[in-house]
Every structure is written in structure tokens, then in C-alpha cells.
mmCIF file of C-alpha atoms in Angstrom:
data_model
loop_
_atom_site.group_PDB
_atom_site.id
_atom_site.type_symbol
_atom_site.label_atom_id
_atom_site.label_comp_id
_atom_site.label_asym_id
_atom_site.label_seq_id
_atom_site.Cartn_x
_atom_site.Cartn_y
_atom_site.Cartn_z
ATOM 1 C CA UNK D 1 122.905 112.638 96.821
ATOM 2 C CA UNK D 2 123.683 116.235 97.461
ATOM 3 C CA UNK D 3 122.123 117.332 100.644
ATOM 4 C CA UNK D 4 123.144 120.995 100.542
ATOM 5 C CA UNK D 5 120.314 122.126 98.623
ATOM 6 C CA UNK D 6 116.495 120.885 98.021
ATOM 7 C CA UNK D 7 114.701 121.601 95.032
ATOM 8 C CA UNK D 8 111.300 122.864 96.049
ATOM 9 C CA UNK D 9 109.290 120.710 93.517
ATOM 10 C CA UNK D 10 107.664 117.542 94.183
ATOM 11 C CA UNK D 11 109.989 114.706 92.618
ATOM 12 C CA UNK D 12 110.931 111.019 92.874
ATOM 13 C CA UNK D 13 114.612 112.505 93.787
ATOM 14 C CA UNK D 14 113.081 113.828 97.050
ATOM 15 C CA UNK D 15 110.939 110.926 97.683
ATOM 16 C CA UNK D 16 114.168 108.445 97.399
ATOM 17 C CA UNK D 17 116.163 111.079 99.620
ATOM 18 C CA UNK D 18 113.508 110.572 102.296
ATOM 19 C CA UNK D 19 114.053 106.724 102.129
ATOM 20 C CA UNK D 20 117.935 107.061 101.767
ATOM 21 C CA UNK D 21 117.881 109.101 104.894
ATOM 22 C CA UNK D 22 115.588 106.708 106.727
ATOM 23 C CA UNK D 23 118.095 106.460 109.854
ATOM 24 C CA UNK D 24 119.010 110.139 109.662
ATOM 25 C CA UNK D 25 117.346 112.316 112.695
ATOM 26 C CA UNK D 26 119.579 115.443 112.251
ATOM 27 C CA UNK D 27 119.475 118.043 109.580
ATOM 28 C CA UNK D 28 116.330 119.679 108.093
ATOM 29 C CA UNK D 29 113.615 118.679 105.522
ATOM 30 C CA UNK D 30 111.243 120.569 103.283
ATOM 31 C CA UNK D 31 107.435 120.164 102.764
ATOM 32 C CA UNK D 32 108.180 119.167 99.104
ATOM 33 C CA UNK D 33 110.322 116.418 100.519
ATOM 34 C CA UNK D 34 107.277 115.032 102.778
ATOM 35 C CA UNK D 35 104.905 115.612 99.734
ATOM 36 C CA UNK D 36 107.186 113.706 97.399
ATOM 37 C CA UNK D 37 107.455 110.828 99.671
ATOM 38 C CA UNK D 38 103.733 110.639 100.279
ATOM 39 C CA UNK D 39 102.884 110.878 96.631
ATOM 40 C CA UNK D 40 105.400 108.254 95.594
ATOM 41 C CA UNK D 41 104.823 106.115 98.568
ATOM 42 C CA UNK D 42 101.003 106.113 97.481
ATOM 43 C CA UNK D 43 101.900 105.310 94.119
ATOM 44 C CA UNK D 44 104.115 102.312 95.133
ATOM 45 C CA UNK D 45 101.419 101.181 97.394
ATOM 46 C CA UNK D 46 98.948 101.225 94.566
ATOM 47 C CA UNK D 47 101.033 99.250 92.563
ATOM 48 C CA UNK D 48 101.697 96.538 95.277
ATOM 49 C CA UNK D 49 98.112 96.284 96.185
ATOM 50 C CA UNK D 50 97.262 95.865 92.566
ATOM 51 C CA UNK D 51 99.819 92.797 92.311
ATOM 52 C CA UNK D 52 98.620 91.503 95.595
ATOM 53 C CA UNK D 53 95.773 89.256 94.293
ATOM 54 C CA UNK D 54 98.246 87.613 91.920
ATOM 55 C CA UNK D 55 100.540 86.916 95.112
ATOM 56 C CA UNK D 56 97.454 85.730 97.094
ATOM 57 C CA UNK D 57 96.927 83.095 94.422
ATOM 58 C CA UNK D 58 100.365 81.783 94.236
ATOM 59 C CA UNK D 59 101.758 82.356 97.945
ATOM 60 C CA UNK D 60 100.658 80.728 101.233
ATOM 61 C CA UNK D 61 98.896 82.926 103.702
ATOM 62 C CA UNK D 62 101.614 83.153 106.061
ATOM 63 C CA UNK D 63 104.084 84.510 103.431
ATOM 64 C CA UNK D 64 101.388 87.232 102.415
ATOM 65 C CA UNK D 65 101.336 88.369 106.036
ATOM 66 C CA UNK D 66 104.865 88.507 106.313
ATOM 67 C CA UNK D 67 105.173 90.367 103.125
ATOM 68 C CA UNK D 68 102.398 92.958 104.197
ATOM 69 C CA UNK D 69 104.140 93.363 107.352
ATOM 70 C CA UNK D 70 107.446 94.167 105.800
ATOM 71 C CA UNK D 71 105.941 96.505 103.319
ATOM 72 C CA UNK D 72 104.075 98.346 105.891
ATOM 73 C CA UNK D 73 107.346 98.969 108.013
ATOM 74 C CA UNK D 74 109.097 99.908 105.010
ATOM 75 C CA UNK D 75 106.365 102.516 103.748
ATOM 76 C CA UNK D 76 105.981 103.713 107.408
ATOM 77 C CA UNK D 77 109.583 103.842 108.867
ATOM 78 C CA UNK D 78 110.940 107.032 106.866
ATOM 79 C CA UNK D 79 107.990 108.970 107.971
ATOM 80 C CA UNK D 80 109.413 109.021 111.678
ATOM 81 C CA UNK D 81 112.860 110.478 110.688
ATOM 82 C CA UNK D 82 111.110 112.862 108.146
ATOM 83 C CA UNK D 83 109.039 114.127 110.713
ATOM 84 C CA UNK D 84 111.988 114.731 112.958
ATOM 85 C CA UNK D 85 113.890 116.495 110.113
ATOM 86 C CA UNK D 86 110.650 118.568 109.478
ATOM 87 C CA UNK D 87 110.282 119.410 113.094
ATOM 88 C CA UNK D 88 113.980 120.748 112.890
ATOM 89 C CA UNK D 89 113.117 122.655 109.748
ATOM 90 C CA UNK D 90 110.508 124.667 112.077
ATOM 91 C CA UNK D 91 113.012 124.996 114.965
ATOM 92 C CA UNK D 92 111.037 122.382 117.190
ATOM 93 C CA UNK D 93 112.866 119.603 119.136
ATOM 94 C CA UNK D 94 112.401 115.906 118.363
ATOM 95 C CA UNK D 95 110.191 115.201 121.284
ATOM 96 C CA UNK D 96 107.179 116.495 119.197
ATOM 97 C CA UNK D 97 107.479 113.363 117.019
ATOM 98 C CA UNK D 98 106.604 111.185 119.911
ATOM 99 C CA UNK D 99 103.141 112.006 119.027
ATOM 100 C CA UNK D 100 103.443 108.918 116.507
ATOM 101 C CA UNK D 101 103.225 107.027 119.757
ATOM 102 C CA UNK D 102 99.587 107.717 120.325
ATOM 103 C CA UNK D 103 98.078 106.228 117.351
ATOM 104 C CA UNK D 104 100.349 103.207 117.496
ATOM 105 C CA UNK D 105 99.667 102.469 121.054
ATOM 106 C CA UNK D 106 95.965 103.135 120.715
ATOM 107 C CA UNK D 107 96.034 100.626 117.870
ATOM 108 C CA UNK D 108 97.753 97.777 119.733
ATOM 109 C CA UNK D 109 95.270 98.387 122.799
ATOM 110 C CA UNK D 110 91.947 98.406 120.345
ATOM 111 C CA UNK D 111 93.339 95.039 118.818
ATOM 112 C CA UNK D 112 93.603 93.668 122.473
ATOM 113 C CA UNK D 113 89.911 94.701 123.105
ATOM 114 C CA UNK D 114 86.895 92.315 122.533
ATOM 115 C CA UNK D 115 85.873 91.762 119.041
ATOM 116 C CA UNK D 116 82.282 92.552 118.098
ATOM 117 C CA UNK D 117 80.112 89.607 117.642
ATOM 118 C CA UNK D 118 77.665 91.202 115.163
ATOM 119 C CA UNK D 119 79.946 92.983 112.790
ATOM 120 C CA UNK D 120 78.594 96.365 114.188
ATOM 121 C CA UNK D 121 80.857 98.882 115.715
ATOM 122 C CA UNK D 122 84.109 100.900 114.673
ATOM 123 C CA UNK D 123 86.413 98.839 112.427
ATOM 124 C CA UNK D 124 90.055 99.203 112.902
ATOM 125 C CA UNK D 125 93.068 97.814 110.716
ATOM 126 C CA UNK D 126 96.523 97.747 111.799
ATOM 127 C CA UNK D 127 99.294 96.274 109.620
ATOM 128 C CA UNK D 128 97.373 93.123 108.211
ATOM 129 C CA UNK D 129 94.902 92.686 111.210
ATOM 130 C CA UNK D 130 91.492 94.067 110.830
ATOM 131 C CA UNK D 131 88.540 93.452 113.092
ATOM 132 C CA UNK D 132 85.401 94.970 114.253
ATOM 133 C CA UNK D 133 85.339 96.305 117.718
ATOM 134 C CA UNK D 134 82.864 96.002 120.379
ATOM 135 C CA UNK D 135 81.897 99.306 122.187
ATOM 136 C CA UNK D 136 83.629 99.532 125.762
ATOM 137 C CA UNK D 137 84.328 102.512 127.709
ATOM 138 C CA UNK D 138 87.784 102.557 126.311
ATOM 139 C CA UNK D 139 86.936 102.434 122.568
ATOM 140 C CA UNK D 140 85.961 106.069 122.166
ATOM 141 C CA UNK D 141 88.745 107.729 124.063
ATOM 142 C CA UNK D 142 91.414 105.597 122.133
ATOM 143 C CA UNK D 143 89.913 106.394 118.558
ATOM 144 C CA UNK D 144 89.297 110.196 119.396
ATOM 145 C CA UNK D 145 92.788 110.387 120.866
ATOM 146 C CA UNK D 146 94.404 108.621 117.502
ATOM 147 C CA UNK D 147 92.418 110.783 115.354
ATOM 148 C CA UNK D 148 93.633 113.857 116.943
ATOM 149 C CA UNK D 149 97.054 112.814 117.181
ATOM 150 C CA UNK D 150 96.972 111.822 113.493
ATOM 151 C CA UNK D 151 95.642 115.246 112.558
ATOM 152 C CA UNK D 152 98.345 117.001 114.829
ATOM 153 C CA UNK D 153 101.061 115.193 112.978
ATOM 154 C CA UNK D 154 99.652 116.162 109.757
ATOM 155 C CA UNK D 155 99.486 119.817 110.566
ATOM 156 C CA UNK D 156 103.282 119.408 112.037
ATOM 157 C CA UNK D 157 104.390 118.097 108.734
ATOM 158 C CA UNK D 158 103.275 121.081 106.864
ATOM 159 C CA UNK D 159 103.538 124.092 109.168
ATOM 160 C CA UNK D 160 106.055 126.817 107.709
ATOM 161 C CA UNK D 161 109.736 126.573 108.217
ATOM 162 C CA UNK D 162 112.166 128.689 110.153
ATOM 163 C CA UNK D 163 113.747 130.964 107.253
ATOM 164 C CA UNK D 164 117.283 130.881 107.075
ATOM 165 C CA UNK D 165 119.690 129.058 109.483
ATOM 166 C CA UNK D 166 118.400 127.728 112.747
ATOM 167 C CA UNK D 167 120.130 125.559 115.494
ATOM 168 C CA UNK D 168 119.591 122.322 113.381
ATOM 169 C CA UNK D 169 121.368 123.582 110.464
ATOM 170 C CA UNK D 170 121.219 125.681 107.212
ATOM 171 C CA UNK D 171 117.969 126.470 105.469
ATOM 172 C CA UNK D 172 117.693 123.209 102.837
ATOM 173 C CA UNK D 173 115.989 125.773 100.256
ATOM 174 C CA UNK D 174 118.650 128.344 99.944
ATOM 175 C CA UNK D 175 121.546 127.433 97.613
ATOM 176 C CA UNK D 176 125.029 128.230 99.298
ATOM 177 C CA UNK D 177 126.346 131.431 97.804
ATOM 178 C CA UNK D 178 129.359 129.944 96.159
ATOM 179 C CA UNK D 179 127.357 127.630 93.995
ATOM 180 C CA UNK D 180 124.856 128.001 91.058
ATOM 181 C CA UNK D 181 122.476 125.778 89.341
ATOM 182 C CA UNK D 182 122.800 124.439 85.703
ATOM 183 C CA UNK D 183 120.408 122.750 83.301
ATOM 184 C CA UNK D 184 120.362 119.397 84.842
ATOM 185 C CA UNK D 185 119.183 120.365 88.315
ATOM 186 C CA UNK D 186 122.340 119.492 90.202
ATOM 187 C CA UNK D 187 124.669 121.990 92.117
ATOM 188 C CA UNK D 188 127.829 122.956 90.401
ATOM 189 C CA UNK D 189 130.629 124.560 91.961
ATOM 190 C CA UNK D 190 132.140 127.761 90.425
#
């Protein structure tokens, strides 16, 4: 896949690019790549959840838990390097991506807190675990902190980019001067 120029439209190509670069933390990514991955990821998640009742009838419960964990990891992991490359596109260092740790850490702590006996209180789902939480002095700050961190991450994905080249590489929206585009959408050298 050619990484020198990213078309500025939502497409499956950009969604697969995010998956193909799941372990690439250098370079830059566009907002179109983020939206493409989110859109096609949600579409794939819809299909998997549509097929899930069939799997539940034919597979043991433990196998479904493992499949759910694998699917959640497969769908979640590319967001981290995608955020790092998106931050690079804005001229920010990778350390901003550590915001992902807040909702993850909070979810793990919330799952360790006592469960509500009457089914009232906040509900939490993390991977394939779901439970009703009892209100404790720790519940509200963890929930509020997670919501704030998730909103901050969402905003970071969509903040404007640094135009032109920056210290993390060339602008992925600008085709190099010695290349042009033809009907197929691929780059062609002169």
C-alpha cells in the first residue's frame, strides 16, 4: 500500500491501512483514515454481533468469551497507533496517547469494586464483562475521569493537522511534486 499520499475520502482502503499499520507508531495519519477505520470497524462489529446469536447456539460459553476478547482486542488495538500517528499529524508527541490509560485503568478498578445487589447504580461493560456497580466514594470520580478522558481522546482524533511537513514527516494529504493521479486513484510516476 502506497503511504506517500492519502486520499481525503472515507474508504475501505484507509480502514485497511489503519489495520495494516497496527504496529506502526511513526508517520502521520489523516482524519479521513480515523473516520474510515471507525466507520468500517462499526460495520464489521455490527456484522459480528448479528452473527453472535448463531455462535452462542453452537459454541460453548467459554469459546464465545475468548472470541469476544479477541474481537474486541482486534478492533481496539489499531486505535492506539492511529492516535499516535494522528497526534504526529498535529505536531504533538506520542505521550498524549497515554490518555487511553485512564479509561482502561478506571474500567479495571470499577470491575474490582463491589457489585450492586439490587441492580441499581451505574452499569459498566468492559470486553465481555458486564456488571451493575454499587455507589462507593471511588465510583463517581472514576466514571467522570473516564468520560473526560474519552472525550479528550475523541477531540484529539479530530483536531486540525499541521499543514505541510513537520518533524514527524511529510503532509500525507499533499501528493509529491513528481507524481500525479490517474483514474484508478493510485499514484503514477511521470
